Structures are given as structure tokens and as C-alpha cells.
Short mmCIF file of C-alpha atoms and ligand atoms in Angstrom, two decimals:
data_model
loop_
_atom_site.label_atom_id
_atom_site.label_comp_id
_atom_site.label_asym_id
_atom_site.label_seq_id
_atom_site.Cartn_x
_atom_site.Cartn_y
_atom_site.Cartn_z
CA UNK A 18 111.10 68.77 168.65
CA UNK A 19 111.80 70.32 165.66
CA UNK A 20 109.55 73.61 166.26
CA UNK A 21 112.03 73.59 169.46
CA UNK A 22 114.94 73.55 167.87
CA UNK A 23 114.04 75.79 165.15
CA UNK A 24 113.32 78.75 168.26
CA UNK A 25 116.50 77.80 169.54
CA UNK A 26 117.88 78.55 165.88
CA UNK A 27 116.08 81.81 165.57
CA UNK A 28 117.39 83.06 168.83
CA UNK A 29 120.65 82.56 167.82
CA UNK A 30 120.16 84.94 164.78
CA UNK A 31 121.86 87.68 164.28
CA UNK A 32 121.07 90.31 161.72
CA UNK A 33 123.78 90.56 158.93
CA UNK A 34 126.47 93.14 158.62
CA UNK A 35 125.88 95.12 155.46
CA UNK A 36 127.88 97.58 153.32
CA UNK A 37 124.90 99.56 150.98
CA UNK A 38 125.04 102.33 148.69
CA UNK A 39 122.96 103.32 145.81
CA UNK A 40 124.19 106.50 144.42
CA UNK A 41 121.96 106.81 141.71
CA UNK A 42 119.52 110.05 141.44
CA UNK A 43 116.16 109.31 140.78
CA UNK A 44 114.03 111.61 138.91
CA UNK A 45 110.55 110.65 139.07
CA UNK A 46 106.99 111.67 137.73
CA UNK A 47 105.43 113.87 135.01
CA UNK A 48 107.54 115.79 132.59
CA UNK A 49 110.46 115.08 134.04
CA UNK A 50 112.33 114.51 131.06
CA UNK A 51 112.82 118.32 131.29
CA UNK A 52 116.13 117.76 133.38
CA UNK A 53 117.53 115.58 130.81
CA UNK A 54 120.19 118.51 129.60
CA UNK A 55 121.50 119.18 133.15
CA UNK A 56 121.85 115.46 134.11
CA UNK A 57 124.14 114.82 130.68
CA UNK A 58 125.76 118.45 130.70
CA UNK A 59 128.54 117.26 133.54
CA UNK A 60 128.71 114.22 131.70
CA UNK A 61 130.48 114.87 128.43
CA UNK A 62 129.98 116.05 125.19
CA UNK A 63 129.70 112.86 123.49
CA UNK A 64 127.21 110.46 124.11
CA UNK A 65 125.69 106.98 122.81
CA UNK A 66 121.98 106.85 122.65
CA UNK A 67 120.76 103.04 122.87
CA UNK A 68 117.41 101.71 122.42
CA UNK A 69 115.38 99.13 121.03
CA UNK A 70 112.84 98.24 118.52
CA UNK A 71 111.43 101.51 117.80
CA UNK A 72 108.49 101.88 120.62
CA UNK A 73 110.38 105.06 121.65
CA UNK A 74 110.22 105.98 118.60
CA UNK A 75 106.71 105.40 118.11
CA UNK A 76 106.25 107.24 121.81
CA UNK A 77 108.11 110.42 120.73
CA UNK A 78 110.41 110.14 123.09
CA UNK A 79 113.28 109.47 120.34
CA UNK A 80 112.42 112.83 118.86
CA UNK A 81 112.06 114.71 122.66
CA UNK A 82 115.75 113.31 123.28
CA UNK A 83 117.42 114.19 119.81
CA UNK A 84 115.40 117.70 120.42
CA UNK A 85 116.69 118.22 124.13
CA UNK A 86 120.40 117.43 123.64
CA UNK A 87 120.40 119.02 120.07
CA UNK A 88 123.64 120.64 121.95
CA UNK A 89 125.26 117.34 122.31
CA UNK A 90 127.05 115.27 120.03
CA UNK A 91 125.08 111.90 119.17
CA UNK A 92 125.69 108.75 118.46
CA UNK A 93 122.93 105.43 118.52
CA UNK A 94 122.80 102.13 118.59
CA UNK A 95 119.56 100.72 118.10
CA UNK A 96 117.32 96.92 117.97
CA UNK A 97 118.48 96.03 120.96
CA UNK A 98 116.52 92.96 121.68
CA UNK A 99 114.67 91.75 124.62
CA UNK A 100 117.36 89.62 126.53
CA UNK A 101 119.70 91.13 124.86
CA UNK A 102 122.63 89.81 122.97
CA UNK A 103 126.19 89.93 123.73
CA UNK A 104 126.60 89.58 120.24
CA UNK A 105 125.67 91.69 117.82
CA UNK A 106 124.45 94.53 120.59
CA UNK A 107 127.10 94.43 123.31
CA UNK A 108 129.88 93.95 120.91
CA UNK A 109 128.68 96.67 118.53
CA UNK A 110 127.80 98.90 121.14
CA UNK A 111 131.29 99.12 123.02
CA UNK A 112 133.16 99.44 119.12
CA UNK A 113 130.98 102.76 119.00
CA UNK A 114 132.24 104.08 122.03
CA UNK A 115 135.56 102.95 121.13
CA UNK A 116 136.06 104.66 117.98
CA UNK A 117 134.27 107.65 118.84
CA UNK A 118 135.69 108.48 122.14
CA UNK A 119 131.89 108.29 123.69
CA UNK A 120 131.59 109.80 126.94
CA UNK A 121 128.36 109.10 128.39
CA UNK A 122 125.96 106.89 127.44
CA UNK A 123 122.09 107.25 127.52
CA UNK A 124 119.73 104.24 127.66
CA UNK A 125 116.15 104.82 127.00
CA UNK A 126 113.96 101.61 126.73
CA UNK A 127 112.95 98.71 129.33
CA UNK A 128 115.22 96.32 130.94
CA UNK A 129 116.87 95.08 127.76
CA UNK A 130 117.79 98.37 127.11
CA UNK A 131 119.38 99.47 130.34
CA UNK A 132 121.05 96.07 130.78
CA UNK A 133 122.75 96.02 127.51
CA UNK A 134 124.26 99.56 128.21
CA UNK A 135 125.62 98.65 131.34
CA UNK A 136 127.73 96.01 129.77
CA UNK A 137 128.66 98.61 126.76
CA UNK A 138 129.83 100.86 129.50
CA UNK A 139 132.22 98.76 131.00
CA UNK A 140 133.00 97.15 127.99
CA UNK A 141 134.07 100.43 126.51
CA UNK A 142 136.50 100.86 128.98
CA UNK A 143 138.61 97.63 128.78
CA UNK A 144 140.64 96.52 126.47
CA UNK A 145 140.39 92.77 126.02
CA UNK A 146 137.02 90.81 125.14
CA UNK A 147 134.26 92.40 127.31
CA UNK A 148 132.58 88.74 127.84
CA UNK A 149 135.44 88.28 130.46
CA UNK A 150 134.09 91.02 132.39
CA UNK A 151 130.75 89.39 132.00
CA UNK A 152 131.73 86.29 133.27
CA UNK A 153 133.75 87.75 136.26
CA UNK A 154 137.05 86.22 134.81
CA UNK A 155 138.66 89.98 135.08
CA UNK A 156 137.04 92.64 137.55
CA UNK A 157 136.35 96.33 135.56
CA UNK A 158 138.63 98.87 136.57
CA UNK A 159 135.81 101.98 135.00
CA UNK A 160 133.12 101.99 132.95
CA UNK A 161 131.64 104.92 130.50
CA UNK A 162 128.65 106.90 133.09
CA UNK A 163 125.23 105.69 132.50
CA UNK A 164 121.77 107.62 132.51
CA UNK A 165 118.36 106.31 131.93
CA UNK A 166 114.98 107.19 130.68
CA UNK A 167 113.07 104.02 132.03
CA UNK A 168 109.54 102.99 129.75
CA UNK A 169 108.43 100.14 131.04
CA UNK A 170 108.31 98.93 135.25
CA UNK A 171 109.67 95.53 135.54
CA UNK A 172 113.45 94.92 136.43
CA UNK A 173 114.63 97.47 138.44
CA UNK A 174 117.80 97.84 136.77
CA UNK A 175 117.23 101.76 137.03
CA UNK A 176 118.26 101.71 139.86
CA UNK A 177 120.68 98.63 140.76
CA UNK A 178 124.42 97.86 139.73
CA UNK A 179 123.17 94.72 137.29
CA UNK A 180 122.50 93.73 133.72
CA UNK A 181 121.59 90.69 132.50
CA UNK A 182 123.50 89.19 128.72
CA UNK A 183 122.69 86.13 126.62
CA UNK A 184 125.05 84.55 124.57
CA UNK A 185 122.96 83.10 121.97
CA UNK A 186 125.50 80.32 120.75
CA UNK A 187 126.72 78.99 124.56
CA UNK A 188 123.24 79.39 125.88
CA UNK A 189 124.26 81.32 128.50
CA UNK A 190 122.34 83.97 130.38
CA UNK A 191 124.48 85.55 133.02
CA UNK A 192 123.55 88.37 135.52
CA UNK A 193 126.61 90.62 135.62
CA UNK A 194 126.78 92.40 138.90
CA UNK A 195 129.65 95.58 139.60
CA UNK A 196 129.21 98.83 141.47
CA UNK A 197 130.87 100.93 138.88
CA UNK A 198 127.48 100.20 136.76
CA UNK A 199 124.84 102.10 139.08
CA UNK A 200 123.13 104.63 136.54
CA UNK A 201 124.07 107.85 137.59
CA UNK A 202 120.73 109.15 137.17
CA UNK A 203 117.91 107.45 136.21
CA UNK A 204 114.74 109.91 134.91
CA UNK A 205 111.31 107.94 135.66
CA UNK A 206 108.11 109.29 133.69
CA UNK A 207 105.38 106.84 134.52
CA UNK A 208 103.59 108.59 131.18
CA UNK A 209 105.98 106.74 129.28
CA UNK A 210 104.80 103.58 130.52
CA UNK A 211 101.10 104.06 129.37
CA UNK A 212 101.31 102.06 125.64
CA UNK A 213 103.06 99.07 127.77
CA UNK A 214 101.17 96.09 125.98
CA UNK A 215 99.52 94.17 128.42
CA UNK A 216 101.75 91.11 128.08
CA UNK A 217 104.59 93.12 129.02
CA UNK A 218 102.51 94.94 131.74
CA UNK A 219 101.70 91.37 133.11
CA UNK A 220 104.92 90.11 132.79
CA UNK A 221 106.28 93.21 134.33
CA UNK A 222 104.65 93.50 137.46
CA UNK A 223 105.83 89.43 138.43
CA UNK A 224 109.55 89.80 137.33
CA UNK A 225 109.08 92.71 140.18
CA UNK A 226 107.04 90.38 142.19
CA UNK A 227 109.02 87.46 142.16
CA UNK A 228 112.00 89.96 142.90
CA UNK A 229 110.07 90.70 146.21
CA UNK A 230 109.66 87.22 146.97
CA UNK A 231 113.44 85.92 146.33
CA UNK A 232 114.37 88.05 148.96
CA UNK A 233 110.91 87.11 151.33
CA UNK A 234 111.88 83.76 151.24
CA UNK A 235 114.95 83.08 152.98
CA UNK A 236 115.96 81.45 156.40
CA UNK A 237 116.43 84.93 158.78
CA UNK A 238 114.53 88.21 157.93
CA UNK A 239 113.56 91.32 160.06
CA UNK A 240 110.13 92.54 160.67
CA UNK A 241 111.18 95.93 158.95
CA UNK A 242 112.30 93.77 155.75
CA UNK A 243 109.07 91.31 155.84
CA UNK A 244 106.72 94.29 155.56
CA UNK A 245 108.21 96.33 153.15
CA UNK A 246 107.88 93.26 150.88
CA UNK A 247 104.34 92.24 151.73
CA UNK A 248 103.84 96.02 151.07
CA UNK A 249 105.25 96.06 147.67
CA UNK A 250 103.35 92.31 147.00
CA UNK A 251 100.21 94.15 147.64
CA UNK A 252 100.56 96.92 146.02
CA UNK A 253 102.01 95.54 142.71
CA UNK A 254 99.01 92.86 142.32
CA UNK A 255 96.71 95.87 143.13
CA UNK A 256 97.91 98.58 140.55
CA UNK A 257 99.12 95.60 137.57
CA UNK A 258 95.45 94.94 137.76
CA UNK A 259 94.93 98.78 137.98
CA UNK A 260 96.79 99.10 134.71
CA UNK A 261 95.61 96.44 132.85
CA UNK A 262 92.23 97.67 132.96
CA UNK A 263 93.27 101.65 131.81
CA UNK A 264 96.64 101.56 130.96
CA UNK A 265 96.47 105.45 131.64
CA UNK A 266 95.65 105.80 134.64
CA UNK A 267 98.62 107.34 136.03
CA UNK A 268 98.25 106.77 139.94
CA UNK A 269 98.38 103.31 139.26
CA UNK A 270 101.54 103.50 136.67
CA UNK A 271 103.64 105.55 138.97
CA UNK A 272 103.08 103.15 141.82
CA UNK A 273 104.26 99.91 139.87
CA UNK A 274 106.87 102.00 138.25
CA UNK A 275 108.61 102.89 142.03
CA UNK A 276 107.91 99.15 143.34
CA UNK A 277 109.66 98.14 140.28
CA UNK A 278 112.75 100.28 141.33
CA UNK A 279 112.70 99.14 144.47
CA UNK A 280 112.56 95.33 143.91
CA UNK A 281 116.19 94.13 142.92
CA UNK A 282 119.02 96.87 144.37
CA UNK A 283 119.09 94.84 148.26
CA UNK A 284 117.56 97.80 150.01
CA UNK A 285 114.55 94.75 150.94
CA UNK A 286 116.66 92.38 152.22
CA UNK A 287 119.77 94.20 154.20
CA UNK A 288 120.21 92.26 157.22
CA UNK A 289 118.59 88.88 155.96
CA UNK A 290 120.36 85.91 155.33
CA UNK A 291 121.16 85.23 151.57
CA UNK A 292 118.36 83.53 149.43
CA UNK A 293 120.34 82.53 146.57
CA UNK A 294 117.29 83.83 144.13
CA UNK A 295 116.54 80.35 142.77
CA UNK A 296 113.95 81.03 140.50
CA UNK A 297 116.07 83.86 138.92
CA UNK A 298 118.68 80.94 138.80
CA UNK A 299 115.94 78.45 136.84
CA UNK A 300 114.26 81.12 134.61
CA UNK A 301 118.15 82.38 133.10
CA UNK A 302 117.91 78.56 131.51
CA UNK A 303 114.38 78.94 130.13
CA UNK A 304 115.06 82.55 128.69
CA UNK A 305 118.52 81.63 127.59
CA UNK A 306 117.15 78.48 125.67
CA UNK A 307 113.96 79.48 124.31
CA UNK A 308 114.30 83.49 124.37
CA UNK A 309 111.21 83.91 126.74
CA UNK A 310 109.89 86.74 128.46
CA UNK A 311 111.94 86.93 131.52
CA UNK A 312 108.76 88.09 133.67
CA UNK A 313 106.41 85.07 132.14
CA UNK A 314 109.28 82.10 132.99
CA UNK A 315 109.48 83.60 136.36
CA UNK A 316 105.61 83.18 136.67
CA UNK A 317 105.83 79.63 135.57
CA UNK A 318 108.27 78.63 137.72
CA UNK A 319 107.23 80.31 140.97
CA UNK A 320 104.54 78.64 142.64
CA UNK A 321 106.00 75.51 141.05
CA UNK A 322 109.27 76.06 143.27
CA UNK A 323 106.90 76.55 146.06
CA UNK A 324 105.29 73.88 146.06
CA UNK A 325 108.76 72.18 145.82
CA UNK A 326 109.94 73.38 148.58
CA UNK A 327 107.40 73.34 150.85
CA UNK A 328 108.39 71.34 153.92
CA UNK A 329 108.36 71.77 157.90
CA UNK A 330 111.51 73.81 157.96
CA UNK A 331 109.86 76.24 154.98
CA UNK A 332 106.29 75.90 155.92
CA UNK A 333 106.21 78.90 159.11
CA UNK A 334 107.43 81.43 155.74
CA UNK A 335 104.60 80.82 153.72
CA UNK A 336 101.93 81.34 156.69
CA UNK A 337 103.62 84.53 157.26
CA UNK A 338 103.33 84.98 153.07
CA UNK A 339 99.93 83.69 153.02
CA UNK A 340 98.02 85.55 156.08
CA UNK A 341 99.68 89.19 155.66
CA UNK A 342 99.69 89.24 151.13
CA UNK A 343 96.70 87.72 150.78
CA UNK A 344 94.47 87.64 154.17
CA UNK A 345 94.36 83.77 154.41
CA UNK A 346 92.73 82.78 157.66
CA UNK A 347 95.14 82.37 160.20
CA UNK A 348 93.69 79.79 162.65
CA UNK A 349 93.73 77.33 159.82
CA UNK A 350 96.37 74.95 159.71
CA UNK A 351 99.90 75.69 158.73
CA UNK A 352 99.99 73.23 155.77
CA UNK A 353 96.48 74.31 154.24
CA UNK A 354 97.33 78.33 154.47
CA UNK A 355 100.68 77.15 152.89
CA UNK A 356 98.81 75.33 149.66
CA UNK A 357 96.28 78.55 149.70
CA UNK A 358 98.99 80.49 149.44
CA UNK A 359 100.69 78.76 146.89
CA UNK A 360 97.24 78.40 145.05
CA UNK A 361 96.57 82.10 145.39
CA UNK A 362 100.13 83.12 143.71
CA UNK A 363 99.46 81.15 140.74
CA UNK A 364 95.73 82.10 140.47
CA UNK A 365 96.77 86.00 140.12
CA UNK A 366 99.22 85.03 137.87
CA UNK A 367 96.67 83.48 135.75
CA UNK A 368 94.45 86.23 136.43
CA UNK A 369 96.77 88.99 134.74
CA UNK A 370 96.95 87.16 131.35
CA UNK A 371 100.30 85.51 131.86
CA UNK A 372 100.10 81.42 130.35
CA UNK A 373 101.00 79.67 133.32
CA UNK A 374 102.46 76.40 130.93
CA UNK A 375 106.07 76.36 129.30
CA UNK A 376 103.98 74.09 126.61
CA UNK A 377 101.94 77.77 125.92
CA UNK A 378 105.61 79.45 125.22
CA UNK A 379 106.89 76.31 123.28
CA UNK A 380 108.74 74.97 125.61
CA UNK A 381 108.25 70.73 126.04
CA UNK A 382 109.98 68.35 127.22
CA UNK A 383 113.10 67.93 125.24
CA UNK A 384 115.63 69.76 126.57
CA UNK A 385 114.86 69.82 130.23
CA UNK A 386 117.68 67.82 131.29
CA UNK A 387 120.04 69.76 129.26
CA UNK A 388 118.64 72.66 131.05
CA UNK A 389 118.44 71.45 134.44
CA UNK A 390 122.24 70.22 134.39
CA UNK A 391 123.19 73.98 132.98
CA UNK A 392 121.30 75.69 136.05
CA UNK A 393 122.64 73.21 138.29
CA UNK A 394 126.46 73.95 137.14
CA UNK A 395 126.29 77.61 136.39
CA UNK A 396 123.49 79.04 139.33
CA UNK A 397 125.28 77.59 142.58
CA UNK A 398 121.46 76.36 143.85
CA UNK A 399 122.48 73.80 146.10
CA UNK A 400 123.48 76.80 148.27
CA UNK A 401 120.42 78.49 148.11
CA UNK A 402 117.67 79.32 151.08
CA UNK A 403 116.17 75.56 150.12
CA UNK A 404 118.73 74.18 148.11
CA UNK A 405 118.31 72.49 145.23
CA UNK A 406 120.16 69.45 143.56
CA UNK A 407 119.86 68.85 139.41
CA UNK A 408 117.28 66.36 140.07
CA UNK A 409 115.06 69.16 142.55
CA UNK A 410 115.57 71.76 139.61
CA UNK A 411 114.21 68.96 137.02
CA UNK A 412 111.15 68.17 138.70
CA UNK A 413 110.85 71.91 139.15
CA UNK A 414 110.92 72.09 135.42
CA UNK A 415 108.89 69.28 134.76
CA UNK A 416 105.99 70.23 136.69
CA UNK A 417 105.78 73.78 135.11
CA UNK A 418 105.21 71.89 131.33
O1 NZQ B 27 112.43 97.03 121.88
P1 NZQ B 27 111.34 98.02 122.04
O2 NZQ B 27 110.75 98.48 120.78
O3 NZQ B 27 111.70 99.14 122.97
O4 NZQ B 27 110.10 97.23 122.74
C1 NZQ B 27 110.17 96.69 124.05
C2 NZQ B 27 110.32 95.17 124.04
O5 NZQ B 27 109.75 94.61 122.91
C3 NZQ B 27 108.83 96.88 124.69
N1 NZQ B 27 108.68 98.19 125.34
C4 NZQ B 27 109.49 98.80 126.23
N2 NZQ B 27 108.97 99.96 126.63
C5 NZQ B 27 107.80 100.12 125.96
C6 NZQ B 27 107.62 98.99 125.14
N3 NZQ B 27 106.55 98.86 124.33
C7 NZQ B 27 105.64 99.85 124.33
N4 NZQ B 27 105.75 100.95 125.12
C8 NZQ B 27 106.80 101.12 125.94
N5 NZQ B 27 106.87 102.20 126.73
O6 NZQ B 27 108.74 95.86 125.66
C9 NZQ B 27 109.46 94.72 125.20
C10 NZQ B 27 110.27 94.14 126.33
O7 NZQ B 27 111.28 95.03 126.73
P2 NZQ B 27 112.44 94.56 127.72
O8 NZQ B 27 113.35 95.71 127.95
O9 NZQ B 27 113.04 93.29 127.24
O10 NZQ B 27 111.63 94.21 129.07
P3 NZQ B 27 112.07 94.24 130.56
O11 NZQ B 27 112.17 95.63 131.08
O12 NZQ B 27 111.16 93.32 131.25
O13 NZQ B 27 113.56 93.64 130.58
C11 NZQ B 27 113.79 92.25 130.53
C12 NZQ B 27 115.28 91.95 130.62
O14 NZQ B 27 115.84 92.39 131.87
C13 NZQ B 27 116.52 91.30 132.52
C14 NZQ B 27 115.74 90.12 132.02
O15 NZQ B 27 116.45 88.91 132.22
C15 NZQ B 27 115.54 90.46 130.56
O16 NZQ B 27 116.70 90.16 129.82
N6 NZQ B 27 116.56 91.53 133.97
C16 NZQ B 27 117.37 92.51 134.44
C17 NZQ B 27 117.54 92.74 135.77
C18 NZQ B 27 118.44 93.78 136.29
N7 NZQ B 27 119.16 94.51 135.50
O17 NZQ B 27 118.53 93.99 137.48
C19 NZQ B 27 116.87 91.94 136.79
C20 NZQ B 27 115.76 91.10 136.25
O18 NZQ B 27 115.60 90.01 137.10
C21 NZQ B 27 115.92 90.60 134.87
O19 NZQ B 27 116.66 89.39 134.86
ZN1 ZN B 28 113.84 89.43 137.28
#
């Protein structure tokens, strides 16, 4: 009966209207930092260079930048941290551009990095508190242009209108979403991602994974979108292990680096029904709380979820999952290709390094609740593809100690 009415359901599907642009240039492969002077030239005179600890720096690429734009006026702001902080970086960041009438900005680092910039650029060009922008209580009317020099594959935000801000005293993590914060041009040198550390290459490759999957699992999804995201599941779990091994080899770097890209602008899921990313929505909390790597909470908290989820109206999505990412036999039963599947997800996890325990990250028990009830409130889960009350969220939680 229910298989029945679940045809009848899927018959009834339409796909979605959608409305899509990404108008940033990509610049991709070896020594491509070459075109850095032409990208910034139409920009302005006057730009802020942001970065973080000091691995570009230690790269050379610090000394490549000052040495290419030696025509350009420059200003920095450096330590930006990973999830970075509204306050000191944000806030110090847009009083930069501010007083020194910055024009463009230029964001070389990881995710952190780009993020951070994004909300400096809008920030710059409003005059209240930027957190309102941040938290969507006013809409920005411009924002400074942004370009990129991308060293590490993870988030995507190279190439999507996004950036994600923790406010270390409120314990909030938003995502803050607005077209006027697509990098203009975003230049990707896969050479720059060679001294990755492993953690980070790990963690990397299942923020982009889990990416994948947030938009896989959902109610209504085309053949077209189902195997470009199988595709990219395959090919990130082949080349993270690629990397891991010889973090040079450049085939392998490249390949992560564009499936990175791809994971979190849409372009995987126009036409689908909406997903409502719920392990995005859980691992804001854990990152927000404990300052985790974004990429590691996700791992935690994936198969977890599936496992939670898992139920007659979910089970025919993680066949599909199961027989095309990781060959499970198909005439075995539904339920047991579901738990293999489920199994297998957590075992490659395991497999690249990443601790699969909040325990191993310090994380116990004591502030589940608290967190639970925040994600609950602030993440709108009870709305997602299998939604999820406070109480779903907690077990979620509890089984990933
Ligand atoms: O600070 P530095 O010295 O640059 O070191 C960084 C940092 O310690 C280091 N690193 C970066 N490139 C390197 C390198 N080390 C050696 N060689 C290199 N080439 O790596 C560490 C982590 O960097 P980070 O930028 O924090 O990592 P990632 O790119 O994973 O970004 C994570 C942040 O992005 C957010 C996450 O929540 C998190 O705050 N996300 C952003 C998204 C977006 N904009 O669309 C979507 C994601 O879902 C995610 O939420
Ligand atoms: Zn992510």
C-alpha cells in the first residue's frame, strides 16, 4: 500500500522552477596566478588583502601576491581564524575598508578566509552594524567586489554566494546567503593545495561530500541531478584517498579541488525538491560551541542522521545511494543495502583519518540539550527532507558521542 501510494506520489512530481546564475569566472590549474593583475586591474586601485594564519605565507603565495600587484595599493588583514569570527575579523575587516576607501578585496586562504571576506564586503558597504546583514534583519543594497585565490578544496565558497560567521559570545554560527557576494573571479591552483595537512585534506573532501549528499537526499530528484552527485561521491572518496597518500600528485588535487567547487552553489540540485541540509543545520551547533572542524562534525554526524532517518518512506534513496556510490549488491534486500550503505559511509570516513566520536574532539555530553534546542530554534529542521523535532536532533547528537 504504501509502495502504491508512494508511485502515485512520484507521478505527480513535477520538476521545480528555478532561477540560477553563477557569474563568477573560474580560473583553474597550474600557474594561473599569472592573471591575477588583469582580474584586479578593472577592479580598483585599492584593495584589502585577507588571509589567515600565515600558511600562505609559508607557501609563498603572500610574497607572489604583494609581487604581482606591486602596482596596486595594499592593505591586509590577517589571522583570520578557522570559523571565523564576527568579532575581531569581520568587524576589523569592514573598519579597513571604511577608512581607507577599499575598493576590491582579495581573499587568499581556505573557506575561513573567503567566508569572512564576503561578510567584510558587504559589511563595508552599509552603514549600521553589519551583524544585521548577517542575520537577514536588513537585506545589502552592494557589497565591495570579491576575488579569490582558493588553497585548500573543501567548501565551495569559491564559487557560491555564501559565508559562514560565528559569534563567539551568542554561540551562533549562521550561513549568510546574498547574490551580491558571488566572487567575481575566483583563481584555482590545485599546486597550492599540495602542503594541505592531512586532517584538513580529510576533513575537506567530506564537508564536500556531505555537500553532495544534502542535496542527494531529498524527496524528488532527476536522473541528471542523481548522477552528477554519485559522480562527484566517487570521485571525491577516490582522489581524498589519492591525496592522502602523495599529497602532490596533482591529477588527484585538481579533481577534488573542482568537486569541491561544485558541491554547494545549487547547480546539483536545480529542479529537486528542497532538502533543508540538516546536517549542515546540526554541525553549525557543534562548530559554534566547541570551534570544530566544520568537515570532521559533518563526518560525525552523517551516517548518524542516516541511520536516524532511515524508514520506509527514506529507505528506496539509500538503495539508489548504496548500489550506484558504492556497488552494493542490488538483489539484496532494501533494508540490508540501506545499513551497508550507511556502514560503508562511516567506514571511509574512518578510513581517511577523520575520529568518528565527538568524545575524540572534546565534545561529551554536557551541553547537548543546550545544543539541540539552539539547532532546533535557529535551523528550521522540522521542515527539512525528513524532518526533525529537538528530541530527533538530540538522539542524533547523542549517538555521535
Ligand atoms: O589560517 P591558515 O594559516 O591559512 O591555515 C588554514 C587553517 O588552519 C589551513 N590552510 C588553508 N590552506 C592551506 C592550509 N594549510 C596548509 N596549506 C594550505 N594550502 O587550513 C586550516 C583550515 O582552514 P579553513 O579555511 O578554516 O578551512 P575550510 O576551507 O574547510 O573552511 C571552513 C569554514 O567554511 C565554512 C565552515 O563552516 C567553516 O567555517 N563553510 C563555508 C561554506 C560556504 N561558504 O559555502 C559552506 C560550508 O558548508 C562550510 O559551512
Ligand atoms: Zn559544509
Amino acid at each position: 500500500l504504501f509502495l502504491r501510494y508512494k508511485n502515485e506520489m512520484k507521478e505527480a512530481y513535477t520538476m521545480q522552477n528555478f532561477d540560477y546564475q553563477t557569474p563568477t569566472r573560474l580560473i583553474f590549474g597550474k600557474g594561473v596566478i599569472s592573471a591575477l593583475p588583469e582580474v584586479m586591474k578593472p577592479l580598483g586601485q585599492k584593495i584589502l588583502l585577507t588571509y589567515g594564519g600565515g600558511s600562505i605565507k609559508k607557501l609563498g603565495l603572500y610574497d607572489k601576491v604583494k609581487e604581482l600587484l606591486k602596482e596596486f595599493e595594499i592593505y591586509e588583514l590577517a589571522d583570520i581564524q578557522p570559523n571565523p569570527k564576527y568579532n575581531p575579523s569581520v568587524l576589523e575587516g569592514v573598519r579597513i575598508c571604511k577608512e581607507n576607501e577599499i575598493e576590491a578585496i582579495l581573499a587568499v586562504g581556505g573557506g575561513s578566509v573567503l567566508d569572512c571576506s564576503k561578510a567584510i564586503a558587504a559589511g563595508a558597504k552599509y552603514d549600521g552594524d553589519p551583524w544585521d546583514l548577517i542575520s537577514y534583519k536588513v537585506k545589502a543594497q552592494a557589497a565591495l567586489p570579491i576575488v579569490d585565490i582558493l588553497t585548500l578544496a573543501a567548501t565551495g565558497s569559491e564559487y557560491d554566494c555564501g559565508g559562514v560567521i560565528s559569534r563567539t559570545e551568542t554561540n551562533d554560527k549562521i550561513g549568510y546567503m546574498d547574490e551580491l557576494l558571488f566572487p567575481v573571479c575566483s583563481i584555482l591552483d590545485p599546486v597550492y593545495t599540495f602542503s594541505v595537512s592531512k586532517k584538513q585534506t580529510a576533513a575537506g573532501c567530506a564537508d564536500a561530500m556531505n555537500h553532495v549528499m544534502e542535496q542527494y537526499f531529498t524527496e524528488d530528484t532527476t536522473l541528471l541531478n542523481d548522477g552528477f552527485c554519485e559522480s562527484m561521491l566517487k570521485s571525491l572518496m577516490v582522489n581524498a584517498k589519492k591525496c592522502l597518500e602523495n599529497p602532490e600528485d596533482y591529477t588527484a588535487r585538481a579533481e577534488m579541488m573542482l568537486c569541491c567547487t561544485y558541491g554547494c552553489n545549487g547547480i546539483l540540485s536545480l529542479g529537486n525538491s528542497a532538502s533543508g541540509w540538516p546536517c549542515h543545520g546540526i554541525e553549525h551547533a557543534l562548530s559554534a560551541y566547541y570551534d570544530i572542524t566544520h568537515g570532521e562534525g559533518l563526518a560525525m554526524i552523517t551516517p548518524r542522521w542516516m541511520k536516524h532517518i532511515l524508514n520506509d518512506r527514506t529507505v528506496g534513496r539509500f538503495v539508489k545511494y548504496g548500489v550506484n556510490v558504492f556497488g552494493i549488491d542490488s538483489s539484496l534486500g532494501q533494508y540490508e543495502i540501506a545499513d551497508k550503505a550507511i556502514e560503508e559511509t562511516y567506514r571511509f570516513f574512518e578510513s581517511i583519518g577523520i575520529p568518528m566520536h565527538l568524545r575524540e574532539v572534546g565534545i561529551d555530553e554536557s551541553r547537548l540539550s543546550e545544543m539541540a534546542h539552539h539547532v532546533a530554534v535557529n535551523e528550521g529542521l522540522e521542515n527539512a527532507y525528513a524532518p526533525l523535532s529537538e528530541s530527533d536532533i538530540l538522539d542524533i547528537l547523542e549517538a555521535s558521542l
